[in-house]
Tab-separated table of C-alpha atoms in Angstrom:
chain	number	residue	atom	x	y	z
A	1138	MET	CA	2.749	-39.881	-18.149
A	1139	ASN	CA	4.538	-40.115	-21.489
A	1140	LEU	CA	4.796	-37.316	-24.021
A	1141	ASP	CA	5.722	-38.022	-27.655
A	1142	VAL	CA	6.214	-35.417	-30.320
A	1143	VAL	CA	4.613	-37.147	-33.306
A	1144	GLU	CA	5.128	-34.268	-35.686
A	1145	GLN	CA	6.374	-30.707	-35.396
A	1146	THR	CA	6.631	-28.245	-38.247
A	1147	ALA	CA	6.311	-24.461	-38.416
A	1148	ARG	CA	2.589	-24.889	-39.102
A	1149	LEU	CA	1.625	-27.827	-36.895
A	1150	SER	CA	2.594	-29.609	-33.688
A	1151	CYS	CA	1.110	-33.035	-33.072
A	1152	ILE	CA	1.756	-34.380	-29.586
A	1153	ARG	CA	0.620	-37.636	-28.071
A	1154	LEU	CA	0.127	-38.106	-24.335
A	1155	GLU	CA	-0.147	-41.466	-22.642
A	1156	GLY	CA	-1.109	-42.287	-19.069
A	1157	LYS	CA	-3.042	-40.468	-16.361
A	1158	LEU	CA	-3.343	-36.703	-16.673
A	1159	ASP	CA	-3.729	-36.215	-12.923
A	1160	SER	CA	-1.682	-33.955	-10.664
A	1161	THR	CA	1.413	-36.134	-11.051
A	1162	GLY	CA	0.948	-36.421	-14.818
A	1163	VAL	CA	0.433	-32.675	-15.187
A	1164	ASP	CA	3.610	-32.011	-13.187
A	1165	GLN	CA	5.509	-34.322	-15.499
A	1166	VAL	CA	4.439	-32.814	-18.820
A	1167	GLU	CA	3.232	-29.251	-18.237
A	1168	THR	CA	6.515	-27.393	-18.720
A	1169	ARG	CA	7.615	-29.388	-21.761
A	1170	LEU	CA	4.191	-29.347	-23.364
A	1171	THR	CA	3.782	-25.608	-22.925
A	1172	ALA	CA	7.280	-25.018	-24.303
A	1173	LEU	CA	6.605	-27.211	-27.331
A	1174	LEU	CA	3.350	-25.426	-28.073
A	1175	SER	CA	4.725	-21.951	-27.497
A	1176	LYS	CA	6.127	-22.094	-31.024
A	1177	SER	CA	4.002	-20.911	-33.918
A	1178	GLY	CA	1.366	-23.018	-35.602
A	1179	ASP	CA	-1.718	-25.056	-34.763
A	1180	ALA	CA	-1.663	-28.021	-32.421
A	1181	ILE	CA	-3.165	-31.472	-32.182
A	1182	LEU	CA	-3.143	-33.114	-28.767
A	1183	ASP	CA	-3.696	-36.830	-29.064
A	1184	LEU	CA	-5.264	-38.008	-25.801
A	1185	THR	CA	-6.333	-41.424	-27.136
A	1186	ASP	CA	-4.133	-43.184	-24.587
A	1187	VAL	CA	-4.964	-40.895	-21.679
A	1188	SER	CA	-6.917	-43.046	-19.253
A	1189	PHE	CA	-7.822	-40.360	-16.728
A	1190	LEU	CA	-8.237	-36.605	-16.834
A	1191	SER	CA	-8.407	-34.766	-13.519
A	1192	SER	CA	-9.536	-31.189	-12.978
A	1193	LEU	CA	-5.875	-30.187	-13.050
A	1194	GLY	CA	-5.585	-31.859	-16.465
A	1195	VAL	CA	-8.626	-29.909	-17.616
A	1196	ARG	CA	-6.959	-26.709	-16.457
A	1197	LEU	CA	-3.834	-27.594	-18.457
A	1198	LEU	CA	-5.926	-28.063	-21.614
A	1199	ILE	CA	-7.693	-24.744	-21.012
A	1200	THR	CA	-4.358	-22.972	-20.521
A	1201	ILE	CA	-2.988	-24.430	-23.758
A	1202	ALA	CA	-6.152	-23.552	-25.672
A	1203	LYS	CA	-5.861	-19.960	-24.483
A	1204	LEU	CA	-2.151	-19.837	-25.296
A	1205	LEU	CA	-2.883	-20.828	-28.877
A	1206	ASP	CA	-5.934	-18.616	-29.144
A	1207	ARG	CA	-3.899	-15.548	-28.188
A	1208	ARG	CA	-1.759	-15.998	-31.297
A	1209	ALA	CA	-4.741	-16.983	-33.493
A	1210	SER	CA	-3.743	-20.654	-33.686
A	1211	LYS	CA	-6.060	-23.591	-33.162
A	1212	LEU	CA	-6.025	-26.589	-30.846
A	1213	VAL	CA	-7.791	-29.834	-31.729
A	1214	LEU	CA	-8.096	-32.723	-29.282
A	1215	VAL	CA	-8.112	-36.366	-30.248
A	1216	ALA	CA	-9.785	-38.486	-27.593
A	1217	ALA	CA	-11.464	-41.826	-27.007
A	1218	PRO	CA	-15.250	-41.800	-26.391
A	1219	GLN	CA	-14.783	-42.662	-22.715
A	1220	LEU	CA	-12.778	-39.477	-22.095
A	1221	VAL	CA	-15.140	-37.379	-24.207
A	1222	ASP	CA	-18.205	-38.642	-22.340
A	1223	GLY	CA	-16.526	-38.193	-18.988
A	1224	ALA	CA	-14.182	-35.374	-18.037
A	1225	LEU	CA	-14.285	-33.485	-21.350
A	1226	LYS	CA	-18.067	-33.310	-21.281
A	1227	HIS	CA	-18.213	-32.484	-17.551
A	1228	SER	CA	-15.906	-29.544	-18.084
A	1229	SER	CA	-17.743	-28.420	-21.238
A	1230	LEU	CA	-14.459	-28.527	-23.140
A	1231	ASP	CA	-16.382	-30.416	-25.827
A	1232	GLU	CA	-18.303	-27.175	-26.473
A	1233	ILE	CA	-15.221	-25.007	-26.640
A	1234	LEU	CA	-12.652	-27.151	-28.457
A	1235	PRO	CA	-13.023	-29.409	-31.481
A	1236	ILE	CA	-12.667	-33.032	-30.338
A	1237	VAL	CA	-12.342	-35.856	-32.848
A	1238	GLY	CA	-11.575	-39.561	-32.764
A	1239	ALA	CA	-8.398	-39.723	-34.891
A	1240	VAL	CA	-5.372	-37.604	-35.800
A	1241	GLU	CA	-6.296	-37.572	-39.504
A	1242	GLN	CA	-9.693	-36.144	-38.593
A	1243	ALA	CA	-7.956	-33.481	-36.527
A	1244	LYS	CA	-5.825	-32.503	-39.513
A	1245	ALA	CA	-8.961	-32.263	-41.618
A	1246	VAL	CA	-10.528	-29.947	-39.017
A	1247	LEU	CA	-7.464	-27.705	-39.100
A	1248	ALA	CA	-7.481	-27.640	-42.904
A	1249	THR	CA	-10.993	-26.214	-43.049
B	228	MET	CA	2.421	-41.074	12.559
B	229	LYS	CA	3.060	-39.603	15.975
B	230	ARG	CA	6.611	-40.779	15.647
B	231	PHE	CA	6.982	-38.907	12.317
B	232	LEU	CA	5.604	-35.721	13.723
B	233	SER	CA	7.481	-35.787	16.982
B	234	LEU	CA	10.754	-36.489	15.246
B	235	PHE	CA	10.019	-33.783	12.776
B	236	ARG	CA	9.393	-31.284	15.503
B	237	ALA	CA	12.569	-32.375	17.204
B	238	ALA	CA	14.629	-31.173	14.257
B	239	GLN	CA	15.385	-27.565	15.017
B	240	PRO	CA	17.079	-25.086	12.700
B	241	PRO	CA	20.745	-24.558	13.489
B	242	ALA	CA	21.773	-21.756	15.797
B	243	PRO	CA	22.863	-18.649	13.871
B	244	PRO	CA	26.627	-18.308	13.401
B	245	PRO	CA	28.387	-16.082	15.945
B	246	ARG	CA	28.211	-12.433	15.043
B	247	PRO	CA	31.581	-11.382	13.585
B	248	VAL	CA	33.480	-8.508	15.157
B	249	ALA	CA	35.253	-6.059	12.879
B	250	GLY	CA	38.907	-5.314	13.524
B	251	PHE	CA	40.610	-1.924	13.440
B	252	ASP	CA	41.456	-2.023	9.742
B	253	PRO	CA	39.098	0.601	8.266
B	254	CYS	CA	39.257	-1.105	4.856
B	255	LYS	CA	38.136	-4.412	6.270
B	256	THR	CA	34.391	-5.070	6.243
B	257	VAL	CA	32.431	-7.059	8.764
B	258	ALA	CA	32.058	-9.839	6.220
B	259	ASP	CA	35.829	-9.968	5.668
B	260	ALA	CA	36.355	-10.372	9.363
B	261	ALA	CA	33.819	-13.184	9.742
B	262	PRO	CA	35.213	-16.652	10.281
B	263	PRO	CA	34.584	-19.051	7.349
B	264	ARG	CA	31.109	-20.470	7.758
B	265	GLU	CA	30.963	-24.206	8.172
B	266	GLN	CA	28.945	-25.978	5.490
B	267	PRO	CA	25.834	-27.594	7.000
B	268	LYS	CA	26.104	-31.368	7.036
B	269	PRO	CA	23.216	-33.310	5.525
B	270	LYS	CA	21.823	-36.166	7.581
B	271	PRO	CA	19.784	-39.120	6.358
B	272	TYR	CA	15.994	-38.915	6.708
B	273	LEU	CA	13.164	-41.136	5.600
B	274	ALA	CA	10.589	-38.832	4.040
B	275	LEU	CA	7.043	-40.098	3.765
B	276	VAL	CA	5.886	-39.454	0.205
B	277	ARG	CA	2.416	-37.893	0.201
B	278	GLY	CA	2.286	-38.079	3.951
B	279	LEU	CA	0.458	-35.580	6.096
B	280	ALA	CA	1.041	-32.356	4.173
B	281	GLY	CA	3.841	-34.200	2.397
B	282	HIS	CA	6.315	-33.263	5.100
B	283	ASP	CA	6.662	-36.177	7.484
B	284	LEU	CA	10.289	-36.943	8.112
B	285	VAL	CA	12.002	-39.413	10.368
B	286	ALA	CA	15.674	-39.010	11.184
B	287	LEU	CA	17.886	-42.057	10.839
B	288	THR	CA	20.125	-42.213	13.865
B	289	ASP	CA	22.474	-45.002	14.958
B	290	ALA	CA	19.537	-47.002	16.357
B	291	PRO	CA	17.762	-49.236	13.797
B	292	LEU	CA	14.161	-48.306	12.981
B	293	VAL	CA	11.397	-50.875	12.695
B	294	LEU	CA	8.512	-49.899	10.423
B	295	GLY	CA	5.091	-51.519	10.506
B	296	ARG	CA	1.418	-51.365	11.404
B	297	ASP	CA	2.008	-51.978	15.116
B	298	ALA	CA	1.344	-48.723	16.960
B	299	THR	CA	4.199	-49.380	19.396
B	300	LEU	CA	6.880	-49.419	16.682
B	301	ASP	CA	9.408	-46.712	15.903
B	302	VAL	CA	7.571	-45.843	12.701
B	303	HIS	CA	3.879	-46.653	12.778
B	304	LEU	CA	2.185	-46.738	9.364
B	305	ALA	CA	-1.555	-47.382	9.546
B	306	ASP	CA	-2.186	-49.184	6.293
B	307	ALA	CA	-3.992	-52.479	5.714
B	308	GLY	CA	-1.303	-53.701	3.275
B	309	ILE	CA	1.455	-53.311	5.842
B	310	SER	CA	2.389	-56.078	8.290
B	311	ARG	CA	2.579	-55.418	12.017
B	312	ARG	CA	6.401	-55.612	11.893
B	313	HIS	CA	7.182	-55.011	8.258
B	314	CYS	CA	10.824	-54.040	7.768
B	315	ARG	CA	13.899	-52.682	9.497
B	316	VAL	CA	16.064	-49.767	8.362
B	317	ARG	CA	19.501	-49.090	9.844
B	318	ARG	CA	22.610	-47.069	9.216
B	319	SER	CA	25.907	-48.756	8.558
B	320	GLY	CA	28.535	-46.059	8.345
B	321	ALA	CA	27.461	-43.759	5.540
B	322	ARG	CA	25.166	-46.405	4.051
B	323	VAL	CA	21.537	-47.114	4.868
B	324	LEU	CA	20.351	-50.723	4.788
B	325	VAL	CA	16.839	-52.175	4.705
B	326	GLU	CA	15.664	-55.671	5.599
B	327	ASP	CA	12.198	-57.203	5.214
B	328	LEU	CA	10.952	-58.826	8.430
B	329	GLY	CA	8.882	-61.541	6.767
B	330	SER	CA	6.055	-59.183	5.787
B	331	THR	CA	3.027	-60.562	3.956
B	332	ASN	CA	3.175	-58.186	1.001
B	333	GLY	CA	6.884	-57.536	0.808
B	334	THR	CA	9.167	-54.530	0.989
B	335	PHE	CA	10.337	-52.839	-2.209
B	336	VAL	CA	13.229	-50.534	-3.078
B	337	ASP	CA	12.573	-48.679	-6.332
B	338	GLY	CA	10.143	-51.442	-7.285
B	339	GLU	CA	12.533	-54.329	-6.537
B	340	ARG	CA	11.437	-56.724	-3.798
B	341	VAL	CA	13.865	-56.769	-0.900
B	342	GLU	CA	15.510	-60.148	-0.259
B	343	GLY	CA	17.800	-60.277	2.776
B	344	GLU	CA	19.374	-56.945	3.656
B	345	VAL	CA	19.957	-54.492	0.821
B	346	GLU	CA	21.223	-50.939	0.509
B	347	LEU	CA	18.735	-48.098	0.301
B	348	PRO	CA	20.491	-45.506	-1.862
B	349	THR	CA	19.879	-41.777	-1.378
B	350	GLY	CA	16.832	-40.769	-3.418
B	351	ALA	CA	15.526	-44.347	-3.603
B	352	THR	CA	11.902	-45.096	-2.760
B	353	LEU	CA	11.066	-47.622	-0.088
B	354	GLN	CA	7.569	-49.045	-0.476
B	355	LEU	CA	5.470	-50.863	2.132
B	356	GLY	CA	1.875	-51.541	1.144
B	357	ASP	CA	0.588	-48.270	-0.294
B	358	ARG	CA	3.035	-46.129	1.633
B	359	ARG	CA	6.206	-44.874	0.047
B	360	LEU	CA	9.177	-43.315	1.786
B	361	ARG	CA	12.175	-41.749	0.136
B	362	LEU	CA	15.685	-41.651	1.575
B	363	GLU	CA	16.844	-38.060	1.570
B	364	ARG	CA	19.890	-36.324	2.984
B	365	LEU	CA	18.887	-33.022	4.474
B	366	THR	CA	20.564	-30.286	6.429
B	367	ASP	CA	18.904	-28.856	9.508
B	368	GLU	CA	18.049	-25.819	7.374
B	369	ASP	CA	16.290	-28.034	4.810
B	370	VAL	CA	14.261	-29.608	7.592
B	371	ALA	CA	13.366	-26.214	9.035
B	372	ALA	CA	12.249	-24.990	5.594
B	373	ARG	CA	10.003	-28.010	5.153
B	374	ARG	CA	8.537	-27.503	8.579
B	375	SER	CA	7.759	-23.909	7.688
B	376	PHE	CA	6.056	-24.996	4.443
B	377	ALA	CA	4.024	-27.633	6.280
B	378	ALA	CA	2.962	-25.038	8.847
B	379	ASP	CA	1.784	-22.748	6.023
B	380	LEU	CA	-0.285	-25.578	4.561
B	381	ASP	CA	-1.794	-26.265	7.934
B	382	ARG	CA	-2.665	-22.598	8.461
B	383	ALA	CA	-4.331	-22.476	5.027
B	384	ARG	CA	-6.347	-25.604	5.875
B	385	ARG	CA	-7.494	-24.150	9.187
B	386	TYR	CA	-8.450	-20.892	7.488
B	387	VAL	CA	-10.697	-22.705	4.988
B	388	GLU	CA	-12.197	-24.848	7.747
B	389	ALA	CA	-13.023	-21.754	9.770
B	390	LEU	CA	-15.131	-20.421	6.895
B	391	ILE	CA	-17.358	-23.497	6.718
B	392	PRO	CA	-20.565	-22.977	8.698
B	393	PRO	CA	-21.646	-25.414	11.400
B	394	PRO	CA	-24.207	-28.021	10.310
B	395	LEU	CA	-27.876	-27.030	10.533
B	396	ASP	CA	-29.454	-29.337	13.082
B	397	ALA	CA	-32.689	-27.389	13.453
B	398	GLY	CA	-35.099	-25.773	11.014
B	399	PRO	CA	-36.724	-27.049	7.843
B	400	VAL	CA	-33.506	-28.224	6.191
B	401	ARG	CA	-30.861	-30.233	8.057
B	402	THR	CA	-27.281	-30.191	6.840
B	403	GLU	CA	-24.194	-32.219	7.575
B	404	TRP	CA	-20.824	-32.065	5.895
B	405	VAL	CA	-17.396	-33.590	5.817
B	406	TYR	CA	-14.279	-31.751	4.651
B	407	VAL	CA	-11.048	-33.708	4.749
B	408	PRO	CA	-8.103	-32.015	3.047
B	409	SER	CA	-5.759	-34.290	1.145
B	410	SER	CA	-2.149	-34.922	2.057
B	411	VAL	CA	-1.075	-31.936	-0.057
B	412	LEU	CA	-4.142	-29.722	0.605
B	413	GLY	CA	-6.431	-29.253	-2.368
B	414	GLY	CA	-8.653	-26.327	-3.217
B	415	ASP	CA	-11.982	-27.570	-1.888
B	416	ALA	CA	-14.370	-25.474	0.151
B	417	LEU	CA	-18.062	-25.735	0.920
B	418	GLY	CA	-20.786	-23.830	2.632
B	419	HIS	CA	-24.398	-22.791	2.932
B	420	HIS	CA	-26.196	-19.690	4.059
B	421	ALA	CA	-29.772	-18.450	4.295
B	422	LEU	CA	-30.881	-15.939	1.684
B	423	SER	CA	-33.015	-12.960	2.697
B	424	ASP	CA	-36.197	-14.753	1.581
B	425	GLY	CA	-35.459	-17.769	3.767
B	426	ARG	CA	-34.253	-20.084	1.013
B	427	LEU	CA	-30.952	-21.852	1.586
B	428	ALA	CA	-27.975	-21.425	-0.744
B	429	LEU	CA	-25.697	-24.490	-0.865
B	430	TYR	CA	-22.322	-24.710	-2.593
B	431	VAL	CA	-19.194	-26.794	-3.036
B	432	VAL	CA	-16.120	-25.302	-4.711
B	433	ASP	CA	-13.029	-27.093	-6.040
B	434	VAL	CA	-10.084	-24.955	-7.165
B	435	CYS	CA	-7.848	-26.944	-9.532
B	436	GLY	CA	-4.487	-27.592	-7.932
B	437	HIS	CA	-2.853	-28.411	-4.630
B	438	GLY	CA	-1.133	-26.352	-1.977
B	439	VAL	CA	-1.606	-23.025	-0.276
B	440	GLU	CA	-2.502	-20.996	-3.371
B	441	PRO	CA	-5.643	-22.955	-4.431
B	442	ALA	CA	-6.763	-23.231	-0.808
B	443	LEU	CA	-6.626	-19.465	-0.359
B	444	HIS	CA	-8.328	-18.949	-3.718
B	445	ALA	CA	-11.113	-21.268	-2.539
B	446	ALA	CA	-11.399	-19.191	0.616
B	447	SER	CA	-11.736	-16.002	-1.477
B	448	VAL	CA	-14.501	-17.600	-3.545
B	449	LEU	CA	-16.283	-18.812	-0.433
B	450	ASN	CA	-16.103	-15.336	1.102
B	451	ALA	CA	-17.520	-13.753	-2.065
B	452	ILE	CA	-20.486	-16.132	-1.973
B	453	ARG	CA	-21.281	-16.288	1.702
B	454	GLY	CA	-20.814	-12.519	2.091
B	455	GLU	CA	-22.902	-11.966	-1.059
B	456	SER	CA	-20.282	-9.486	-2.173
B	457	LEU	CA	-20.466	-10.033	-5.929
B	458	PRO	CA	-21.741	-6.873	-7.669
B	459	GLU	CA	-25.355	-6.716	-8.867
B	460	THR	CA	-26.003	-10.374	-8.149
B	461	ASP	CA	-29.223	-12.136	-7.232
B	462	PHE	CA	-27.946	-14.967	-5.052
B	463	GLY	CA	-31.219	-16.793	-5.608
B	464	ASP	CA	-30.305	-17.116	-9.298
B	465	PRO	CA	-27.590	-19.810	-9.612
B	466	GLY	CA	-26.829	-19.096	-13.284
B	467	GLN	CA	-26.252	-15.443	-12.509
B	468	VAL	CA	-24.075	-16.257	-9.494
B	469	LEU	CA	-21.833	-18.419	-11.686
B	470	ALA	CA	-21.651	-15.766	-14.395
B	471	ARG	CA	-20.629	-13.119	-11.853
B	472	LEU	CA	-18.053	-15.437	-10.318
B	473	ASN	CA	-16.696	-16.074	-13.807
B	474	THR	CA	-16.142	-12.360	-14.287
B	475	ALA	CA	-14.748	-11.746	-10.816
B	476	PHE	CA	-12.353	-14.706	-10.860
B	477	ALA	CA	-11.043	-14.750	-14.446
B	478	MET	CA	-7.943	-16.921	-14.630
B	479	GLU	CA	-5.980	-14.189	-16.405
B	480	THR	CA	-6.136	-12.062	-13.284
B	481	HIS	CA	-5.833	-14.939	-10.796
B	482	ASN	CA	-2.547	-16.597	-11.677
B	483	ASP	CA	-4.228	-19.059	-14.070
B	484	LEU	CA	-6.401	-20.575	-11.346
B	485	VAL	CA	-9.793	-21.949	-12.325
B	486	PHE	CA	-12.375	-23.696	-10.191
B	487	THR	CA	-15.405	-25.910	-10.476
B	488	ILE	CA	-18.552	-25.302	-8.477
B	489	TRP	CA	-22.024	-26.611	-7.739
B	490	TYR	CA	-24.364	-23.895	-6.471
B	491	GLY	CA	-27.987	-24.480	-5.568
B	492	VAL	CA	-30.840	-22.652	-3.871
B	493	LEU	CA	-33.153	-24.841	-1.858
B	494	ASP	CA	-36.749	-23.846	-1.184
B	495	ALA	CA	-37.788	-26.269	1.536
B	496	GLU	CA	-41.359	-24.953	1.689
B	497	ARG	CA	-42.044	-25.650	-1.969
B	498	GLY	CA	-39.742	-28.680	-2.150
B	499	ARG	CA	-37.766	-27.225	-5.025
B	500	VAL	CA	-34.109	-26.610	-5.850
B	501	ARG	CA	-32.621	-24.313	-8.514
B	502	PHE	CA	-29.060	-25.166	-9.382
B	503	ALA	CA	-26.130	-24.609	-11.713
B	504	SER	CA	-22.792	-26.348	-11.896
B	505	ALA	CA	-19.620	-25.509	-13.779
B	506	GLY	CA	-17.132	-28.265	-14.582
B	507	HIS	CA	-18.305	-29.928	-11.383
B	508	PRO	CA	-19.847	-33.332	-10.655
B	509	PRO	CA	-23.646	-33.243	-10.438
B	510	ALA	CA	-25.309	-33.235	-7.043
B	511	LEU	CA	-27.268	-36.400	-6.282
B	512	ALA	CA	-30.861	-36.320	-5.020
B	513	LEU	CA	-31.921	-39.495	-3.239
B	514	SER	CA	-35.559	-40.139	-2.422
B	515	ALA	CA	-36.473	-40.711	1.226
B	516	ASP	CA	-36.889	-44.461	0.713
B	517	GLY	CA	-33.570	-44.699	-1.164
B	518	SER	CA	-35.197	-46.075	-4.298
B	519	THR	CA	-34.633	-43.161	-6.700
B	520	LEU	CA	-31.411	-41.313	-7.368
B	521	ARG	CA	-31.232	-38.333	-9.708
B	522	ARG	CA	-28.274	-36.340	-10.978
B	523	LEU	CA	-28.695	-32.593	-10.702
B	524	GLY	CA	-26.129	-30.683	-12.727
B	525	THR	CA	-25.745	-28.357	-15.689
B	526	LYS	CA	-23.071	-28.190	-18.334
B	527	ASN	CA	-20.815	-25.170	-17.991
B	528	PRO	CA	-17.027	-24.698	-18.201
B	529	PRO	CA	-14.956	-24.246	-15.046
B	530	ILE	CA	-15.239	-20.770	-13.535
B	531	GLY	CA	-12.609	-18.323	-14.715
B	532	SER	CA	-11.655	-20.276	-17.789
B	533	PHE	CA	-13.547	-18.442	-20.544
B	534	PRO	CA	-14.883	-14.862	-20.497
B	535	ALA	CA	-18.417	-13.529	-20.481
B	536	ARG	CA	-21.003	-16.126	-21.245
B	537	ALA	CA	-24.344	-17.258	-19.944
B	538	PHE	CA	-24.325	-20.115	-17.452
B	539	ALA	CA	-26.994	-22.777	-17.781
B	540	GLN	CA	-29.145	-23.523	-14.747
B	541	ASP	CA	-31.979	-25.896	-14.007
B	542	GLU	CA	-34.649	-26.690	-11.424
B	543	ALA	CA	-35.958	-29.869	-9.818
B	544	ASP	CA	-38.701	-30.825	-7.395
B	545	LEU	CA	-37.626	-32.584	-4.229
B	546	GLY	CA	-39.875	-34.925	-2.254
B	547	ARG	CA	-40.367	-34.994	1.484
B	548	GLY	CA	-37.341	-36.422	3.238
B	549	GLU	CA	-35.317	-36.297	0.029
B	550	ARG	CA	-31.555	-36.095	0.502
B	551	LEU	CA	-29.298	-33.858	-1.575
B	552	TYR	CA	-25.598	-34.797	-1.752
B	553	VAL	CA	-23.254	-32.099	-3.086
B	554	PHE	CA	-19.593	-33.080	-3.362
B	555	SER	CA	-16.291	-32.582	-5.162
B	556	ASP	CA	-14.718	-35.117	-7.518
B	557	GLY	CA	-12.381	-36.193	-4.711
B	558	ALA	CA	-15.358	-38.065	-3.254
B	559	TYR	CA	-15.245	-40.672	-6.012
B	560	GLU	CA	-12.160	-40.201	-8.228
B	561	LEU	CA	-10.134	-42.721	-6.292
B	562	GLU	CA	-7.997	-45.707	-7.081
B	563	ASP	CA	-9.107	-48.750	-5.146
B	564	ARG	CA	-6.873	-51.443	-3.680
B	565	ASP	CA	-6.800	-53.307	-6.989
B	566	GLY	CA	-5.659	-50.248	-8.925
B	567	ARG	CA	-9.086	-49.716	-10.497
B	568	GLU	CA	-10.275	-46.155	-10.980
B	569	ARG	CA	-13.573	-45.640	-9.180
B	570	SER	CA	-16.287	-43.638	-10.881
B	571	LEU	CA	-19.367	-41.579	-10.106
B	572	GLU	CA	-21.424	-44.716	-10.761
B	573	ASP	CA	-19.511	-46.526	-7.998
B	574	PHE	CA	-20.310	-43.680	-5.626
B	575	GLU	CA	-23.972	-43.820	-6.614
B	576	ARG	CA	-24.026	-47.545	-5.855
B	577	VAL	CA	-22.688	-46.840	-2.365
B	578	LEU	CA	-25.445	-44.278	-1.748
B	579	THR	CA	-28.215	-46.566	-2.954
B	580	ALA	CA	-26.962	-49.797	-1.382
B	581	PRO	CA	-29.913	-51.715	0.164
B	582	HIS	CA	-28.607	-51.493	3.710
B	583	ALA	CA	-27.010	-48.055	3.482
B	584	ASP	CA	-26.908	-46.355	6.872
B	585	ARG	CA	-28.524	-42.946	6.424
B	586	SER	CA	-28.612	-42.013	10.079
B	587	PRO	CA	-26.779	-38.866	11.246
B	588	GLY	CA	-23.059	-39.006	10.503
B	589	GLU	CA	-23.479	-40.344	6.964
B	590	PRO	CA	-20.971	-37.893	5.320
B	591	GLN	CA	-18.212	-39.020	7.679
B	592	ARG	CA	-19.099	-42.676	7.061
B	593	LEU	CA	-18.964	-42.113	3.291
B	594	TYR	CA	-15.482	-40.653	3.668
B	595	GLU	CA	-14.363	-43.597	5.777
B	596	ALA	CA	-15.807	-46.046	3.237
B	597	SER	CA	-13.837	-44.341	0.442
B	598	LEU	CA	-10.707	-44.458	2.512
B	599	ALA	CA	-11.239	-48.143	3.204
B	600	ALA	CA	-11.776	-48.808	-0.514
B	601	THR	CA	-8.396	-47.291	-1.356
B	602	GLY	CA	-6.603	-49.027	1.487
B	603	ALA	CA	-4.694	-45.798	2.181
B	604	SER	CA	-4.664	-43.742	5.349
B	605	LEU	CA	-5.113	-40.444	3.509
B	606	LEU	CA	-6.655	-39.617	0.153
B	607	GLU	CA	-4.727	-37.907	-2.624
B	608	ASP	CA	-7.447	-35.296	-3.184
B	609	ASP	CA	-9.687	-33.352	-0.837
B	610	PHE	CA	-12.879	-35.143	0.160
B	611	SER	CA	-15.755	-32.674	0.526
B	612	LEU	CA	-19.402	-33.561	0.813
B	613	LEU	CA	-22.384	-31.497	1.886
B	614	LEU	CA	-25.640	-33.279	2.664
B	615	ALA	CA	-28.937	-31.418	2.907
B	616	THR	CA	-32.061	-33.279	4.016
B	617	LEU	CA	-35.578	-32.005	3.501
B	618	PRO	CA	-38.197	-32.444	6.226
B	619	ALA	CA	-39.981	-35.795	6.141
């Protein structure tokens, strides 16, 4: 599982994940991801290149969403239709978090 | 595997150092008087990665070890991708060397195919088929600590197993189940119990995570359901049960643990099931003749993840002889031999296959079929499946 910081300012962190967000993937990125997003500002998590999201991956997303919510920041997910129709829909995260198809759309959501 | 376990058990923790005796100097403490403690010496071990409870270790002594599928070998690895005599590992002074024995699929060290005899460095991964072993240097204390951890995992597994009721082989609804914990013990649990009005509550729980903590959390959830100990809860109302569980098991007060669940109430007399699921795969209802398969699930977030909210539920009619399969995602989220991720649709195809054997024992056969599809000897997630069959 790869983690790339695409953009990080005081107002916004944009992070791209690539690979399988299963138990191994979560182990690899959880600490760094949480540390990166513990700073102020909103966050965009780009999951376009995440091919698999396990229940542990869902828990990680929930934890991050709550972390940001506690300091009144927002989290927007960017995901491919396959992930949205699968794990994100199963877990109802699509009802709780904004999910869009591209990073620019995510920025537009945060600007509103 | 026997070899791994027996060798592992053979490794005992070191004897405690001799108790020091204080001298006559009143300023001298017991610790001052103790002889300098000898540093424990690490010894080389092959550690099976994701083995049984992730703890299988084999000590490398002066005698070479032959690894392969043959049950009579030093290290027997039951895996279809492994040759009968696959490779040899031996010590040469402080070094450890590995040699392929003409295996069909090759031996790999950190991804590089072994040609001739090569060194296996400490920390390197040795791969045979789907099995991976890592060379580690461990003290006797390290080995004892791992054994203790493995024993804890095993106790947690047995505790969860003890909570699962025996199958119902008499009465209007018959049940069968299979519960096979993964190599690292997941957070699955399942059960059923009769409600006061005679209907049957059925449930499968999957706590996100691996290890002792999720397993014990799953046991707590199972106890709350089967003991009907949630406050002011109608256990015949699946949506209400999930809402109460969501309050009782909020992640903020449970070390960030969340779980998915399918909970249903089966009325065999009326041929009807009420159900609700939260972040969980749908149950599958298969008609008696195997021609119709329906998904029974509702859309709710995992339990404990978000506070007070209503949980959607639904109802469905079930025909005579209809079969209801309730399972965790470990039943189908598998990687097959070709590296392809299997899906719920693949699992549905297995259930509806024209010559599917639906005689007693089907849950165990479904587990074995999944195992065969992966080519591994253990799955990476728990495999839990509860089957309820209505009277024909």
